[in-house]
Amino acid sequence: MSLSERLFACCYDLLTVSVEWRIARYRRRCVGGVRGDVLEIGGGTGANLPFYPKDARLTFLEPNPHMARRLRRRAAELGIGVRVVEERGESMPFADASFDAVVSTLVLCSVSDLPAVVSEARRVLRSGGRFVFYEHVAARGRVGRAVQGGLNPVWSRLTCGCHLDRDIVAAVGEAGFSSVAAEPFDLRFGTPVALPNVIGEAVA
């Protein structure tokens, strides 16, 4: 575990508190309708916990042990029973067809192998199961993509591997789901350039 990952875990909630008031409704939309056995990829410090249905059976993948510790503590404070597995999404330690839903929110930007993670999400879903995601994505226009490409090297270093310019919807579309639906939208956080986001759902 690198020093930067330790610091990122320690500072994550502080860094995101200024934007959570804007994105909480998208978290709720993404996870509020899942049911049954649910897997969240990259649970972080548990920002989605308040929005899950009370009867969902929650498993979290979180490879950063410092994040995982904060996630467990937050779940305990909220009185929510969870299972936290400290592994990466590129090779999930679960049998095929283990879950009714898989969730990712603002995490696919930072995985080391995006196609592998999405493929694993498809593998562990039961037939008819849903992969629901809320992510920031590559800009649709040429100028926006150029700006993202220029910022990406520095941004990635500062955020433990977050990439600004990933085409996440395309990766999901190539993973073998029976259907994929995505809703793109832009958010501004006092910035001159709008940040492209997407909420989507893929059915196994």
PDB file of C-alpha atoms in Angstrom:
ATOM      1  CA  MET A   1       0.000   0.000   0.000  1.00  0.00           C
ATOM      2  CA  SER A   2       1.600   3.259  -1.142  1.00  0.00           C
ATOM      3  CA  LEU A   3       1.712   6.433   0.927  1.00  0.00           C
ATOM      4  CA  SER A   4      -0.446   8.182  -1.670  1.00  0.00           C
ATOM      5  CA  GLU A   5      -3.182   5.548  -1.285  1.00  0.00           C
ATOM      6  CA  ARG A   6      -3.079   5.919   2.489  1.00  0.00           C
ATOM      7  CA  LEU A   7      -3.334   9.708   2.216  1.00  0.00           C
ATOM      8  CA  PHE A   8      -6.097   9.449  -0.381  1.00  0.00           C
ATOM      9  CA  ALA A   9      -8.146   7.256   1.976  1.00  0.00           C
ATOM     10  CA  CYS A  10      -7.593   9.672   4.851  1.00  0.00           C
ATOM     11  CA  CYS A  11      -8.534  12.747   2.808  1.00  0.00           C
ATOM     12  CA  TYR A  12     -11.249  11.311   0.554  1.00  0.00           C
ATOM     13  CA  ASP A  13     -14.288  12.396   2.561  1.00  0.00           C
ATOM     14  CA  LEU A  14     -12.832  15.857   3.102  1.00  0.00           C
ATOM     15  CA  LEU A  15     -12.078  16.216  -0.611  1.00  0.00           C
ATOM     16  CA  THR A  16     -15.579  15.184  -1.680  1.00  0.00           C
ATOM     17  CA  VAL A  17     -17.695  16.953   0.949  1.00  0.00           C
ATOM     18  CA  SER A  18     -17.946  20.056  -1.231  1.00  0.00           C
ATOM     19  CA  VAL A  19     -19.498  18.114  -4.130  1.00  0.00           C
ATOM     20  CA  GLU A  20     -21.579  15.475  -2.344  1.00  0.00           C
ATOM     21  CA  TRP A  21     -24.541  17.830  -2.040  1.00  0.00           C
ATOM     22  CA  ARG A  22     -24.655  17.904  -5.841  1.00  0.00           C
ATOM     23  CA  ILE A  23     -24.132  14.223  -6.557  1.00  0.00           C
ATOM     24  CA  ALA A  24     -26.072  12.583  -3.698  1.00  0.00           C
ATOM     25  CA  ARG A  25     -29.257  12.493  -5.784  1.00  0.00           C
ATOM     26  CA  TYR A  26     -27.441  10.593  -8.511  1.00  0.00           C
ATOM     27  CA  ARG A  27     -26.111   8.111  -5.984  1.00  0.00           C
ATOM     28  CA  ARG A  28     -29.682   7.618  -4.754  1.00  0.00           C
ATOM     29  CA  ARG A  29     -30.989   7.100  -8.289  1.00  0.00           C
ATOM     30  CA  CYS A  30     -28.260   4.594  -9.000  1.00  0.00           C
ATOM     31  CA  VAL A  31     -28.539   2.365  -5.921  1.00  0.00           C
ATOM     32  CA  GLY A  32     -31.993   3.067  -4.510  1.00  0.00           C
ATOM     33  CA  GLY A  33     -33.758   0.489  -6.661  1.00  0.00           C
ATOM     34  CA  VAL A  34     -31.455  -2.514  -6.309  1.00  0.00           C
ATOM     35  CA  ARG A  35     -32.708  -5.633  -4.561  1.00  0.00           C
ATOM     36  CA  GLY A  36     -31.463  -8.946  -3.243  1.00  0.00           C
ATOM     37  CA  ASP A  37     -27.766  -9.796  -3.220  1.00  0.00           C
ATOM     38  CA  VAL A  38     -25.880  -6.645  -4.196  1.00  0.00           C
ATOM     39  CA  LEU A  39     -22.196  -6.146  -4.960  1.00  0.00           C
ATOM     40  CA  GLU A  40     -20.654  -2.687  -5.022  1.00  0.00           C
ATOM     41  CA  ILE A  41     -17.315  -2.328  -6.796  1.00  0.00           C
ATOM     42  CA  GLY A  42     -14.965   0.052  -5.001  1.00  0.00           C
ATOM     43  CA  GLY A  43     -17.062   0.885  -1.964  1.00  0.00           C
ATOM     44  CA  GLY A  44     -14.655   3.595  -0.809  1.00  0.00           C
ATOM     45  CA  THR A  45     -15.696   5.026   2.542  1.00  0.00           C
ATOM     46  CA  GLY A  46     -19.349   4.057   2.080  1.00  0.00           C
ATOM     47  CA  ALA A  47     -20.888   7.148   0.480  1.00  0.00           C
ATOM     48  CA  ASN A  48     -23.696   5.052  -1.021  1.00  0.00           C
ATOM     49  CA  LEU A  49     -24.679   3.320   2.233  1.00  0.00           C
ATOM     50  CA  PRO A  50     -27.528   5.678   3.201  1.00  0.00           C
ATOM     51  CA  PHE A  51     -29.255   5.181  -0.152  1.00  0.00           C
ATOM     52  CA  TYR A  52     -29.537   1.397  -0.365  1.00  0.00           C
ATOM     53  CA  PRO A  53     -32.879  -0.311   0.357  1.00  0.00           C
ATOM     54  CA  LYS A  54     -32.914  -1.640   3.911  1.00  0.00           C
ATOM     55  CA  ASP A  55     -33.492  -5.230   2.763  1.00  0.00           C
ATOM     56  CA  ALA A  56     -30.545  -5.338   0.317  1.00  0.00           C
ATOM     57  CA  ARG A  57     -27.804  -7.829   1.212  1.00  0.00           C
ATOM     58  CA  LEU A  58     -24.642  -5.820   0.634  1.00  0.00           C
ATOM     59  CA  THR A  59     -21.151  -6.933  -0.346  1.00  0.00           C
ATOM     60  CA  PHE A  60     -18.429  -4.390  -1.089  1.00  0.00           C
ATOM     61  CA  LEU A  61     -15.181  -4.837  -2.985  1.00  0.00           C
ATOM     62  CA  GLU A  62     -12.604  -2.348  -1.704  1.00  0.00           C
ATOM     63  CA  PRO A  63      -8.880  -3.020  -2.307  1.00  0.00           C
ATOM     64  CA  ASN A  64      -7.591  -0.112  -0.210  1.00  0.00           C
ATOM     65  CA  PRO A  65      -7.527  -1.399   3.412  1.00  0.00           C
ATOM     66  CA  HIS A  66      -7.683   2.130   4.787  1.00  0.00           C
ATOM     67  CA  MET A  67     -10.833   2.810   2.780  1.00  0.00           C
ATOM     68  CA  ALA A  68     -12.226  -0.587   3.817  1.00  0.00           C
ATOM     69  CA  ARG A  69     -11.721   0.216   7.491  1.00  0.00           C
ATOM     70  CA  ARG A  70     -13.629   3.488   7.122  1.00  0.00           C
ATOM     71  CA  LEU A  71     -16.365   1.703   5.165  1.00  0.00           C
ATOM     72  CA  ARG A  72     -16.856  -0.877   7.926  1.00  0.00           C
ATOM     73  CA  ARG A  73     -16.942   1.861  10.559  1.00  0.00           C
ATOM     74  CA  ARG A  74     -19.511   3.896   8.637  1.00  0.00           C
ATOM     75  CA  ALA A  75     -21.731   0.848   8.117  1.00  0.00           C
ATOM     76  CA  ALA A  76     -21.586   0.090  11.849  1.00  0.00           C
ATOM     77  CA  GLU A  77     -22.517   3.689  12.698  1.00  0.00           C
ATOM     78  CA  LEU A  78     -25.537   3.414  10.385  1.00  0.00           C
ATOM     79  CA  GLY A  79     -26.504   0.001  11.730  1.00  0.00           C
ATOM     80  CA  ILE A  80     -26.156  -1.655   8.312  1.00  0.00           C
ATOM     81  CA  GLY A  81     -24.813  -5.177   7.982  1.00  0.00           C
ATOM     82  CA  VAL A  82     -22.238  -5.461   5.191  1.00  0.00           C
ATOM     83  CA  ARG A  83     -19.537  -7.783   3.941  1.00  0.00           C
ATOM     84  CA  VAL A  84     -16.346  -6.016   2.841  1.00  0.00           C
ATOM     85  CA  VAL A  85     -13.902  -7.952   0.665  1.00  0.00           C
ATOM     86  CA  GLU A  86     -10.473  -6.382   0.200  1.00  0.00           C
ATOM     87  CA  GLU A  87      -9.926  -7.423  -3.413  1.00  0.00           C
ATOM     88  CA  ARG A  88      -9.869  -5.755  -6.820  1.00  0.00           C
ATOM     89  CA  GLY A  89     -12.621  -5.789  -9.413  1.00  0.00           C
ATOM     90  CA  GLU A  90     -10.375  -7.099 -12.195  1.00  0.00           C
ATOM     91  CA  SER A  91     -10.557 -10.612 -10.706  1.00  0.00           C
ATOM     92  CA  MET A  92     -13.522 -10.920  -8.372  1.00  0.00           C
ATOM     93  CA  PRO A  93     -13.394 -13.746  -5.796  1.00  0.00           C
ATOM     94  CA  PHE A  94     -17.006 -14.773  -6.408  1.00  0.00           C
ATOM     95  CA  ALA A  95     -18.643 -17.619  -8.302  1.00  0.00           C
ATOM     96  CA  ASP A  96     -20.543 -17.007 -11.523  1.00  0.00           C
ATOM     97  CA  ALA A  97     -24.105 -15.730 -11.069  1.00  0.00           C
ATOM     98  CA  SER A  98     -23.650 -14.745  -7.401  1.00  0.00           C
ATOM     99  CA  PHE A  99     -25.510 -11.416  -7.366  1.00  0.00           C
ATOM    100  CA  ASP A 100     -28.804  -9.846  -8.364  1.00  0.00           C
ATOM    101  CA  ALA A 101     -27.195  -6.432  -8.866  1.00  0.00           C
ATOM    102  CA  VAL A 102     -23.728  -4.963  -9.269  1.00  0.00           C
ATOM    103  CA  VAL A 103     -23.118  -1.269  -8.566  1.00  0.00           C
ATOM    104  CA  SER A 104     -20.338   1.149  -9.447  1.00  0.00           C
ATOM    105  CA  THR A 105     -20.332   4.850  -8.648  1.00  0.00           C
ATOM    106  CA  LEU A 106     -17.395   7.067  -9.564  1.00  0.00           C
ATOM    107  CA  VAL A 107     -14.964   4.145  -9.499  1.00  0.00           C
ATOM    108  CA  LEU A 108     -14.530   2.815 -13.054  1.00  0.00           C
ATOM    109  CA  CYS A 109     -12.433   5.889 -13.796  1.00  0.00           C
ATOM    110  CA  SER A 110      -9.679   4.535 -11.546  1.00  0.00           C
ATOM    111  CA  VAL A 111      -9.582   0.765 -12.081  1.00  0.00           C
ATOM    112  CA  SER A 112      -6.437  -0.542 -13.760  1.00  0.00           C
ATOM    113  CA  ASP A 113      -8.275  -2.625 -16.399  1.00  0.00           C
ATOM    114  CA  LEU A 114     -11.720  -1.245 -17.251  1.00  0.00           C
ATOM    115  CA  PRO A 115     -12.809  -4.024 -19.681  1.00  0.00           C
ATOM    116  CA  ALA A 116     -11.808  -6.709 -17.168  1.00  0.00           C
ATOM    117  CA  VAL A 117     -13.830  -5.128 -14.358  1.00  0.00           C
ATOM    118  CA  VAL A 118     -16.937  -4.727 -16.504  1.00  0.00           C
ATOM    119  CA  SER A 119     -16.572  -8.294 -17.772  1.00  0.00           C
ATOM    120  CA  GLU A 120     -16.321  -9.536 -14.183  1.00  0.00           C
ATOM    121  CA  ALA A 121     -19.450  -7.563 -13.272  1.00  0.00           C
ATOM    122  CA  ARG A 122     -21.276  -9.369 -16.060  1.00  0.00           C
ATOM    123  CA  ARG A 123     -19.916 -12.754 -14.950  1.00  0.00           C
ATOM    124  CA  VAL A 124     -21.048 -12.525 -11.325  1.00  0.00           C
ATOM    125  CA  LEU A 125     -24.566 -11.349 -12.221  1.00  0.00           C
ATOM    126  CA  ARG A 126     -27.463 -13.777 -12.299  1.00  0.00           C
ATOM    127  CA  SER A 127     -29.554 -13.986 -15.451  1.00  0.00           C
ATOM    128  CA  GLY A 128     -31.622 -10.836 -15.661  1.00  0.00           C
ATOM    129  CA  GLY A 129     -29.475  -9.141 -13.020  1.00  0.00           C
ATOM    130  CA  ARG A 130     -28.620  -5.449 -13.321  1.00  0.00           C
ATOM    131  CA  PHE A 131     -25.326  -3.611 -13.482  1.00  0.00           C
ATOM    132  CA  VAL A 132     -26.082  -0.037 -12.461  1.00  0.00           C
ATOM    133  CA  PHE A 133     -23.473   2.689 -12.696  1.00  0.00           C
ATOM    134  CA  TYR A 134     -22.966   6.396 -12.106  1.00  0.00           C
ATOM    135  CA  GLU A 135     -19.647   7.644 -13.477  1.00  0.00           C
ATOM    136  CA  HIS A 136     -17.880  10.664 -14.894  1.00  0.00           C
ATOM    137  CA  VAL A 137     -16.888   9.988 -18.479  1.00  0.00           C
ATOM    138  CA  ALA A 138     -15.060  11.231 -21.552  1.00  0.00           C
ATOM    139  CA  ALA A 139     -16.304  14.478 -23.023  1.00  0.00           C
ATOM    140  CA  ARG A 140     -18.429  14.167 -26.152  1.00  0.00           C
ATOM    141  CA  GLY A 141     -16.818  17.042 -28.034  1.00  0.00           C
ATOM    142  CA  ARG A 142     -13.325  17.292 -29.496  1.00  0.00           C
ATOM    143  CA  VAL A 143     -12.350  20.323 -27.412  1.00  0.00           C
ATOM    144  CA  GLY A 144     -13.532  18.725 -24.180  1.00  0.00           C
ATOM    145  CA  ARG A 145     -11.594  15.554 -24.909  1.00  0.00           C
ATOM    146  CA  ALA A 146      -8.472  17.577 -25.643  1.00  0.00           C
ATOM    147  CA  VAL A 147      -8.783  19.387 -22.313  1.00  0.00           C
ATOM    148  CA  GLN A 148      -9.292  16.099 -20.482  1.00  0.00           C
ATOM    149  CA  GLY A 149      -6.297  14.571 -22.241  1.00  0.00           C
ATOM    150  CA  GLY A 150      -4.096  17.485 -21.239  1.00  0.00           C
ATOM    151  CA  LEU A 151      -5.163  17.390 -17.589  1.00  0.00           C
ATOM    152  CA  ASN A 152      -5.210  13.632 -17.252  1.00  0.00           C
ATOM    153  CA  PRO A 153      -1.526  12.905 -16.418  1.00  0.00           C
ATOM    154  CA  VAL A 154      -1.428  15.318 -13.470  1.00  0.00           C
ATOM    155  CA  TRP A 155      -4.975  14.543 -12.351  1.00  0.00           C
ATOM    156  CA  SER A 156      -4.302  10.813 -12.335  1.00  0.00           C
ATOM    157  CA  ARG A 157      -1.248  11.246 -10.123  1.00  0.00           C
ATOM    158  CA  LEU A 158      -3.145  13.379  -7.625  1.00  0.00           C
ATOM    159  CA  THR A 159      -6.120  11.018  -7.379  1.00  0.00           C
ATOM    160  CA  CYS A 160      -4.517   7.547  -7.269  1.00  0.00           C
ATOM    161  CA  GLY A 161      -5.243   6.680 -10.878  1.00  0.00           C
ATOM    162  CA  CYS A 162      -8.483   8.458 -11.740  1.00  0.00           C
ATOM    163  CA  HIS A 163      -8.815   9.021 -15.510  1.00  0.00           C
ATOM    164  CA  LEU A 164     -10.907  11.891 -16.833  1.00  0.00           C
ATOM    165  CA  ASP A 165     -11.356  10.581 -20.365  1.00  0.00           C
ATOM    166  CA  ARG A 166     -12.642   6.992 -20.202  1.00  0.00           C
ATOM    167  CA  ASP A 167     -15.487   5.897 -22.478  1.00  0.00           C
ATOM    168  CA  ILE A 168     -17.229   3.812 -19.849  1.00  0.00           C
ATOM    169  CA  VAL A 169     -20.499   3.338 -21.736  1.00  0.00           C
ATOM    170  CA  ALA A 170     -18.602   1.823 -24.671  1.00  0.00           C
ATOM    171  CA  ALA A 171     -16.806  -0.586 -22.335  1.00  0.00           C
ATOM    172  CA  VAL A 172     -20.103  -1.695 -20.816  1.00  0.00           C
ATOM    173  CA  GLY A 173     -21.585  -2.095 -24.278  1.00  0.00           C
ATOM    174  CA  GLU A 174     -18.785  -4.466 -25.278  1.00  0.00           C
ATOM    175  CA  ALA A 175     -19.105  -6.728 -22.214  1.00  0.00           C
ATOM    176  CA  GLY A 176     -21.903  -8.983 -23.445  1.00  0.00           C
ATOM    177  CA  PHE A 177     -24.926  -7.608 -21.601  1.00  0.00           C
ATOM    178  CA  SER A 178     -28.330  -8.225 -23.165  1.00  0.00           C
ATOM    179  CA  SER A 179     -29.162  -4.518 -23.026  1.00  0.00           C
ATOM    180  CA  VAL A 180     -27.483  -1.260 -22.031  1.00  0.00           C
ATOM    181  CA  ALA A 181     -29.178   2.073 -21.374  1.00  0.00           C
ATOM    182  CA  ALA A 182     -27.321   5.263 -20.470  1.00  0.00           C
ATOM    183  CA  GLU A 183     -28.333   8.828 -19.632  1.00  0.00           C
ATOM    184  CA  PRO A 184     -25.561  11.402 -20.149  1.00  0.00           C
ATOM    185  CA  PHE A 185     -25.624  14.756 -18.387  1.00  0.00           C
ATOM    186  CA  ASP A 186     -23.236  17.544 -17.412  1.00  0.00           C
ATOM    187  CA  LEU A 187     -22.447  18.954 -13.980  1.00  0.00           C
ATOM    188  CA  ARG A 188     -20.718  22.175 -13.013  1.00  0.00           C
ATOM    189  CA  PHE A 189     -18.964  22.695  -9.691  1.00  0.00           C
ATOM    190  CA  GLY A 190     -18.022  26.338 -10.099  1.00  0.00           C
ATOM    191  CA  THR A 191     -15.792  25.364 -13.016  1.00  0.00           C
ATOM    192  CA  PRO A 192     -15.724  27.041 -16.438  1.00  0.00           C
ATOM    193  CA  VAL A 193     -16.017  23.647 -18.136  1.00  0.00           C
ATOM    194  CA  ALA A 194     -18.944  21.297 -17.517  1.00  0.00           C
ATOM    195  CA  LEU A 195     -18.012  17.816 -16.321  1.00  0.00           C
ATOM    196  CA  PRO A 196     -19.631  14.998 -18.331  1.00  0.00           C
ATOM    197  CA  ASN A 197     -21.382  12.289 -16.305  1.00  0.00           C
ATOM    198  CA  VAL A 198     -23.596   9.307 -17.012  1.00  0.00           C
ATOM    199  CA  ILE A 199     -26.088   7.121 -15.191  1.00  0.00           C
ATOM    200  CA  GLY A 200     -26.664   3.756 -16.782  1.00  0.00           C
ATOM    201  CA  GLU A 201     -28.040   0.260 -16.420  1.00  0.00           C
ATOM    202  CA  ALA A 202     -27.010  -2.962 -18.172  1.00  0.00           C
ATOM    203  CA  VAL A 203     -28.999  -6.179 -17.917  1.00  0.00           C
ATOM    204  CA  ALA A 204     -27.291  -9.573 -17.874  1.00  0.00           C
TER     205      ALA A 204
END
